[in-house]
């Protein structure tokens, strides 16, 4: 296992949190009520804070003289390895909650296993992040129950979000070559081993919410290989604006 394997593995984890954090931050000031608005903003801050820890570690491992900001803001679209799920737009509040819950369950299971890593940096990040992600999962799960078992309109919109976003869930468990190398070394997690428990948890809550589980034969994928949806470019144009416009700027 090389440092390059580790760097690519970290990108696969951290980029999910970075892009989802950016997506959720777009909602600041647009929540359905003040409490929920603040909660979503705090979730975005949690995710970006977790990302900082990962990117700082990438900067340490890199043979180049780079910082966490370089990793976050100065890569090209194909160099981001997040799954397609996290870059999907904030179509409405139901989409926001369903996307969040689908990711939160995976993130929670991933961090529980990453705590067992032989790598002390991964252990530390996972231990700290797990407390935050446990709250994220509870928040999105509670809202999913309220929406799915709420009014006829909320149920219809939530079902539509489930139908549209379900096709992105399988990619969460895809393993790249770097993922496999790091997992085999005992440093990383074999995501494929999380799949069964993930779908059991998600389907159980959907049934509790009286929502139908989509029947899908083909799942969307590509993000972990750097092949993204049309939404990714717009996310990066906003996220990278300051660093691209004012290179090497210092606060």
mmCIF file of C-alpha atoms in Angstrom:
data_model
loop_
_atom_site.group_PDB
_atom_site.id
_atom_site.type_symbol
_atom_site.label_atom_id
_atom_site.label_comp_id
_atom_site.label_asym_id
_atom_site.label_seq_id
_atom_site.Cartn_x
_atom_site.Cartn_y
_atom_site.Cartn_z
ATOM 1 C CA UNK A 1 0.000 0.000 0.000
ATOM 2 C CA UNK A 2 1.339 3.428 -0.972
ATOM 3 C CA UNK A 3 0.555 6.972 0.101
ATOM 4 C CA UNK A 4 -1.136 7.422 -3.274
ATOM 5 C CA UNK A 5 -3.533 4.575 -2.458
ATOM 6 C CA UNK A 6 -4.313 6.260 0.862
ATOM 7 C CA UNK A 7 -4.855 9.664 -0.735
ATOM 8 C CA UNK A 8 -7.305 8.277 -3.285
ATOM 9 C CA UNK A 9 -9.110 6.373 -0.553
ATOM 10 C CA UNK A 10 -9.454 9.515 1.558
ATOM 11 C CA UNK A 11 -10.797 11.465 -1.419
ATOM 12 C CA UNK A 12 -13.511 8.837 -1.791
ATOM 13 C CA UNK A 13 -14.670 9.437 1.781
ATOM 14 C CA UNK A 14 -14.001 13.139 2.272
ATOM 15 C CA UNK A 15 -15.359 14.361 -1.049
ATOM 16 C CA UNK A 16 -18.779 12.951 -0.127
ATOM 17 C CA UNK A 17 -18.868 15.123 2.978
ATOM 18 C CA UNK A 18 -17.416 18.144 1.183
ATOM 19 C CA UNK A 19 -19.927 18.174 -1.657
ATOM 20 C CA UNK A 20 -22.919 17.340 0.532
ATOM 21 C CA UNK A 21 -21.841 20.046 2.982
ATOM 22 C CA UNK A 22 -21.701 22.517 0.099
ATOM 23 C CA UNK A 23 -25.128 21.419 -1.103
ATOM 24 C CA UNK A 24 -26.711 21.809 2.319
ATOM 25 C CA UNK A 25 -25.039 25.193 2.847
ATOM 26 C CA UNK A 26 -27.047 26.477 -0.133
ATOM 27 C CA UNK A 27 -30.123 26.152 2.094
ATOM 28 C CA UNK A 28 -28.899 28.581 4.753
ATOM 29 C CA UNK A 29 -31.787 31.006 5.261
ATOM 30 C CA UNK A 30 -34.179 28.848 3.241
ATOM 31 C CA UNK A 31 -35.302 26.227 5.772
ATOM 32 C CA UNK A 32 -39.021 25.616 6.443
ATOM 33 C CA UNK A 33 -38.585 27.117 9.913
ATOM 34 C CA UNK A 34 -35.810 28.692 11.946
ATOM 35 C CA UNK A 35 -34.977 25.599 14.000
ATOM 36 C CA UNK A 36 -34.666 23.363 10.942
ATOM 37 C CA UNK A 37 -32.714 26.018 9.049
ATOM 38 C CA UNK A 38 -30.144 26.202 11.854
ATOM 39 C CA UNK A 39 -30.020 22.408 12.167
ATOM 40 C CA UNK A 40 -29.255 21.978 8.457
ATOM 41 C CA UNK A 41 -26.601 24.696 8.614
ATOM 42 C CA UNK A 42 -24.973 22.927 11.554
ATOM 43 C CA UNK A 43 -24.995 19.632 9.646
ATOM 44 C CA UNK A 44 -23.235 21.364 6.761
ATOM 45 C CA UNK A 45 -20.640 22.734 9.182
ATOM 46 C CA UNK A 46 -20.154 19.280 10.714
ATOM 47 C CA UNK A 47 -19.544 17.724 7.309
ATOM 48 C CA UNK A 48 -17.113 20.407 6.201
ATOM 49 C CA UNK A 49 -15.315 20.181 9.540
ATOM 50 C CA UNK A 50 -14.898 16.434 9.060
ATOM 51 C CA UNK A 51 -13.622 17.110 5.572
ATOM 52 C CA UNK A 52 -10.924 19.430 6.927
ATOM 53 C CA UNK A 53 -9.506 16.604 9.050
ATOM 54 C CA UNK A 54 -9.330 14.299 6.038
ATOM 55 C CA UNK A 55 -7.844 16.929 3.732
ATOM 56 C CA UNK A 56 -5.216 17.904 6.307
ATOM 57 C CA UNK A 57 -4.149 14.279 6.335
ATOM 58 C CA UNK A 58 -4.035 14.251 2.519
ATOM 59 C CA UNK A 59 -1.758 17.311 2.613
ATOM 60 C CA UNK A 60 0.586 15.454 5.001
ATOM 61 C CA UNK A 61 0.687 12.400 2.745
ATOM 62 C CA UNK A 62 1.118 14.294 -0.512
ATOM 63 C CA UNK A 63 4.604 14.616 -2.056
ATOM 64 C CA UNK A 64 3.578 18.130 -3.135
ATOM 65 C CA UNK A 65 3.649 21.200 -0.931
ATOM 66 C CA UNK A 66 -0.111 21.630 -0.575
ATOM 67 C CA UNK A 67 -2.631 22.626 2.076
ATOM 68 C CA UNK A 68 -6.131 21.448 2.921
ATOM 69 C CA UNK A 69 -7.472 24.428 0.939
ATOM 70 C CA UNK A 70 -5.644 23.267 -2.187
ATOM 71 C CA UNK A 71 -7.222 19.841 -1.848
ATOM 72 C CA UNK A 72 -10.679 21.308 -1.311
ATOM 73 C CA UNK A 73 -10.725 24.078 -3.885
ATOM 74 C CA UNK A 74 -8.098 23.563 -6.569
ATOM 75 C CA UNK A 75 -8.899 20.190 -8.078
ATOM 76 C CA UNK A 76 -10.677 19.697 -11.372
ATOM 77 C CA UNK A 77 -14.106 18.071 -11.564
ATOM 78 C CA UNK A 78 -12.769 14.651 -12.582
ATOM 79 C CA UNK A 79 -10.464 14.646 -9.547
ATOM 80 C CA UNK A 80 -13.372 14.651 -7.086
ATOM 81 C CA UNK A 81 -14.446 11.116 -6.143
ATOM 82 C CA UNK A 82 -17.773 11.689 -4.375
ATOM 83 C CA UNK A 83 -20.772 9.532 -5.186
ATOM 84 C CA UNK A 84 -23.488 10.954 -7.410
ATOM 85 C CA UNK A 85 -26.049 10.967 -4.591
ATOM 86 C CA UNK A 86 -24.507 13.882 -2.690
ATOM 87 C CA UNK A 87 -24.382 16.217 -5.682
ATOM 88 C CA UNK A 88 -28.092 15.936 -6.495
ATOM 89 C CA UNK A 89 -29.923 19.281 -6.272
ATOM 90 C CA UNK A 90 -32.091 20.661 -3.481
ATOM 91 C CA UNK A 91 -35.250 20.185 -5.538
ATOM 92 C CA UNK A 92 -37.503 20.619 -2.512
ATOM 93 C CA UNK A 93 -37.399 19.881 1.212
ATOM 94 C CA UNK A 94 -38.401 16.254 0.663
ATOM 95 C CA UNK A 95 -35.411 15.743 -1.655
ATOM 96 C CA UNK A 96 -33.115 17.343 0.903
ATOM 97 C CA UNK A 97 -34.286 15.010 3.667
ATOM 98 C CA UNK A 98 -34.337 11.818 1.579
ATOM 99 C CA UNK A 99 -30.872 12.520 0.149
ATOM 100 C CA UNK A 100 -29.614 13.251 3.644
ATOM 101 C CA UNK A 101 -31.070 10.087 5.157
ATOM 102 C CA UNK A 102 -29.812 7.854 2.353
ATOM 103 C CA UNK A 103 -26.315 9.211 2.923
ATOM 104 C CA UNK A 104 -26.479 9.411 6.723
ATOM 105 C CA UNK A 105 -27.200 5.709 7.176
ATOM 106 C CA UNK A 106 -24.231 4.800 4.989
ATOM 107 C CA UNK A 107 -21.986 7.376 6.662
ATOM 108 C CA UNK A 108 -22.924 6.058 10.101
ATOM 109 C CA UNK A 109 -22.152 2.443 9.183
ATOM 110 C CA UNK A 110 -18.890 3.462 7.501
ATOM 111 C CA UNK A 111 -17.622 5.400 10.513
ATOM 112 C CA UNK A 112 -18.502 2.586 12.916
ATOM 113 C CA UNK A 113 -16.164 0.324 10.924
ATOM 114 C CA UNK A 114 -13.533 3.011 10.357
ATOM 115 C CA UNK A 115 -13.159 3.325 14.133
ATOM 116 C CA UNK A 116 -11.585 -0.149 13.984
ATOM 117 C CA UNK A 117 -8.936 0.931 11.455
ATOM 118 C CA UNK A 118 -5.262 0.196 12.057
ATOM 119 C CA UNK A 119 -4.619 3.807 11.051
ATOM 120 C CA UNK A 120 -4.717 6.098 14.094
ATOM 121 C CA UNK A 121 -5.712 9.124 12.003
ATOM 122 C CA UNK A 122 -8.761 7.325 10.630
ATOM 123 C CA UNK A 123 -9.615 6.094 14.118
ATOM 124 C CA UNK A 124 -9.534 9.628 15.525
ATOM 125 C CA UNK A 125 -11.554 11.178 12.707
ATOM 126 C CA UNK A 126 -14.146 8.393 12.847
ATOM 127 C CA UNK A 127 -14.518 8.587 16.622
ATOM 128 C CA UNK A 128 -15.142 12.337 16.556
ATOM 129 C CA UNK A 129 -17.353 12.265 13.459
ATOM 130 C CA UNK A 130 -19.525 9.372 14.607
ATOM 131 C CA UNK A 131 -21.122 11.495 17.333
ATOM 132 C CA UNK A 132 -22.083 14.128 14.782
ATOM 133 C CA UNK A 133 -23.295 11.664 12.169
ATOM 134 C CA UNK A 134 -25.433 9.840 14.736
ATOM 135 C CA UNK A 135 -27.307 13.113 15.178
ATOM 136 C CA UNK A 136 -27.510 13.659 11.418
ATOM 137 C CA UNK A 137 -29.100 10.243 10.971
ATOM 138 C CA UNK A 138 -31.591 10.851 13.759
ATOM 139 C CA UNK A 139 -32.486 14.291 12.354
ATOM 140 C CA UNK A 140 -33.055 13.112 8.782
ATOM 141 C CA UNK A 141 -34.822 9.941 9.926
ATOM 142 C CA UNK A 142 -37.247 11.869 12.152
ATOM 143 C CA UNK A 143 -38.047 14.276 9.332
ATOM 144 C CA UNK A 144 -38.538 11.420 6.903
ATOM 145 C CA UNK A 145 -41.169 9.961 9.246
ATOM 146 C CA UNK A 146 -42.929 13.315 9.512
ATOM 147 C CA UNK A 147 -42.993 13.838 5.770
ATOM 148 C CA UNK A 148 -43.836 10.293 4.739
ATOM 149 C CA UNK A 149 -46.589 9.883 7.308
ATOM 150 C CA UNK A 150 -47.816 13.464 7.097
ATOM 151 C CA UNK A 151 -50.192 15.152 4.687
ATOM 152 C CA UNK A 152 -51.075 13.708 1.313
ATOM 153 C CA UNK A 153 -48.905 16.336 -0.395
ATOM 154 C CA UNK A 154 -45.867 15.713 1.828
ATOM 155 C CA UNK A 155 -46.189 11.966 1.310
ATOM 156 C CA UNK A 156 -46.435 12.364 -2.478
ATOM 157 C CA UNK A 157 -43.375 14.628 -2.641
ATOM 158 C CA UNK A 158 -41.377 12.365 -0.342
ATOM 159 C CA UNK A 159 -42.266 9.288 -2.371
ATOM 160 C CA UNK A 160 -41.150 11.100 -5.517
ATOM 161 C CA UNK A 161 -37.841 11.959 -3.869
ATOM 162 C CA UNK A 162 -37.352 8.338 -2.789
ATOM 163 C CA UNK A 163 -38.127 7.126 -6.309
ATOM 164 C CA UNK A 164 -35.695 9.580 -7.912
ATOM 165 C CA UNK A 165 -32.805 9.203 -5.453
ATOM 166 C CA UNK A 166 -32.950 5.441 -4.872
ATOM 167 C CA UNK A 167 -31.016 4.825 -8.101
ATOM 168 C CA UNK A 168 -27.951 6.528 -6.592
ATOM 169 C CA UNK A 169 -27.715 4.395 -3.438
ATOM 170 C CA UNK A 170 -25.924 1.341 -4.817
ATOM 171 C CA UNK A 171 -22.824 3.363 -5.747
ATOM 172 C CA UNK A 172 -22.174 3.899 -2.035
ATOM 173 C CA UNK A 173 -20.922 0.295 -1.883
ATOM 174 C CA UNK A 174 -18.731 0.253 -4.985
ATOM 175 C CA UNK A 175 -15.049 -0.374 -4.331
ATOM 176 C CA UNK A 176 -12.280 1.153 -6.444
ATOM 177 C CA UNK A 177 -8.877 -0.513 -6.697
ATOM 178 C CA UNK A 178 -7.461 1.951 -4.170
ATOM 179 C CA UNK A 179 -10.373 1.288 -1.806
ATOM 180 C CA UNK A 180 -9.671 -2.420 -1.957
ATOM 181 C CA UNK A 181 -5.932 -2.035 -1.362
ATOM 182 C CA UNK A 182 -6.493 0.166 1.702
ATOM 183 C CA UNK A 183 -9.240 -2.095 3.045
ATOM 184 C CA UNK A 184 -7.098 -5.213 2.585
ATOM 185 C CA UNK A 185 -4.322 -3.522 4.584
ATOM 186 C CA UNK A 186 -6.717 -3.050 7.498
ATOM 187 C CA UNK A 187 -6.675 0.732 7.177
ATOM 188 C CA UNK A 188 -9.950 1.227 5.331
ATOM 189 C CA UNK A 189 -13.428 -0.272 5.153
ATOM 190 C CA UNK A 190 -14.769 -2.695 2.568
ATOM 191 C CA UNK A 191 -17.960 -0.794 1.727
ATOM 192 C CA UNK A 192 -19.535 -3.826 0.097
ATOM 193 C CA UNK A 193 -19.846 -5.436 3.541
ATOM 194 C CA UNK A 194 -22.133 -2.588 4.656
ATOM 195 C CA UNK A 195 -24.687 -3.084 1.899
ATOM 196 C CA UNK A 196 -26.978 -5.631 3.527
ATOM 197 C CA UNK A 197 -27.301 -3.769 6.831
ATOM 198 C CA UNK A 198 -27.753 -0.479 4.997
ATOM 199 C CA UNK A 199 -30.715 -1.626 2.933
ATOM 200 C CA UNK A 200 -32.253 -3.378 5.930
ATOM 201 C CA UNK A 201 -32.167 -0.137 7.935
ATOM 202 C CA UNK A 202 -33.360 2.079 5.101
ATOM 203 C CA UNK A 203 -36.180 -0.216 3.978
ATOM 204 C CA UNK A 204 -37.357 -0.631 7.561
ATOM 205 C CA UNK A 205 -37.749 3.126 8.002
ATOM 206 C CA UNK A 206 -39.411 3.573 4.608
ATOM 207 C CA UNK A 207 -41.961 0.936 5.534
ATOM 208 C CA UNK A 208 -42.533 2.650 8.876
ATOM 209 C CA UNK A 209 -43.113 5.899 6.949
ATOM 210 C CA UNK A 210 -45.613 4.082 4.708
ATOM 211 C CA UNK A 211 -43.452 4.784 1.671
ATOM 212 C CA UNK A 212 -42.993 2.354 -1.190
ATOM 213 C CA UNK A 213 -39.581 0.869 -1.879
ATOM 214 C CA UNK A 214 -38.695 1.440 -5.561
ATOM 215 C CA UNK A 215 -38.057 -1.523 -7.822
ATOM 216 C CA UNK A 216 -34.915 -0.611 -9.713
ATOM 217 C CA UNK A 217 -32.916 -2.811 -12.072
ATOM 218 C CA UNK A 218 -30.207 -0.327 -13.005
ATOM 219 C CA UNK A 219 -28.442 2.000 -10.565
ATOM 220 C CA UNK A 220 -26.560 5.157 -11.502
ATOM 221 C CA UNK A 221 -22.812 5.232 -10.888
ATOM 222 C CA UNK A 222 -19.648 7.002 -11.982
ATOM 223 C CA UNK A 223 -18.903 9.578 -9.301
ATOM 224 C CA UNK A 224 -16.309 7.410 -7.556
ATOM 225 C CA UNK A 225 -14.415 7.320 -10.856
ATOM 226 C CA UNK A 226 -14.701 11.082 -11.305
ATOM 227 C CA UNK A 227 -17.545 10.889 -13.832
ATOM 228 C CA UNK A 228 -20.161 13.233 -12.417
ATOM 229 C CA UNK A 229 -23.627 14.495 -13.203
ATOM 230 C CA UNK A 230 -24.324 17.843 -14.844
ATOM 231 C CA UNK A 231 -24.832 19.335 -11.362
ATOM 232 C CA UNK A 232 -21.227 18.963 -10.238
ATOM 233 C CA UNK A 233 -19.789 21.726 -12.409
ATOM 234 C CA UNK A 234 -22.245 24.256 -10.980
ATOM 235 C CA UNK A 235 -21.404 23.204 -7.423
ATOM 236 C CA UNK A 236 -17.674 23.667 -8.056
ATOM 237 C CA UNK A 237 -18.126 27.014 -9.809
ATOM 238 C CA UNK A 238 -19.645 28.366 -6.595
ATOM 239 C CA UNK A 239 -17.398 26.496 -4.188
ATOM 240 C CA UNK A 240 -14.137 27.346 -5.923
ATOM 241 C CA UNK A 241 -14.947 30.924 -6.947
ATOM 242 C CA UNK A 242 -12.787 32.788 -4.408
ATOM 243 C CA UNK A 243 -9.728 30.555 -4.786
ATOM 244 C CA UNK A 244 -9.938 30.615 -8.587
ATOM 245 C CA UNK A 245 -10.539 34.370 -8.784
ATOM 246 C CA UNK A 246 -7.892 35.328 -6.216
ATOM 247 C CA UNK A 247 -5.197 32.619 -6.371
ATOM 248 C CA UNK A 248 -3.216 32.045 -3.173
ATOM 249 C CA UNK A 249 -5.345 34.577 -1.315
ATOM 250 C CA UNK A 250 -4.708 34.883 2.418
ATOM 251 C CA UNK A 251 -7.218 36.079 4.977
#
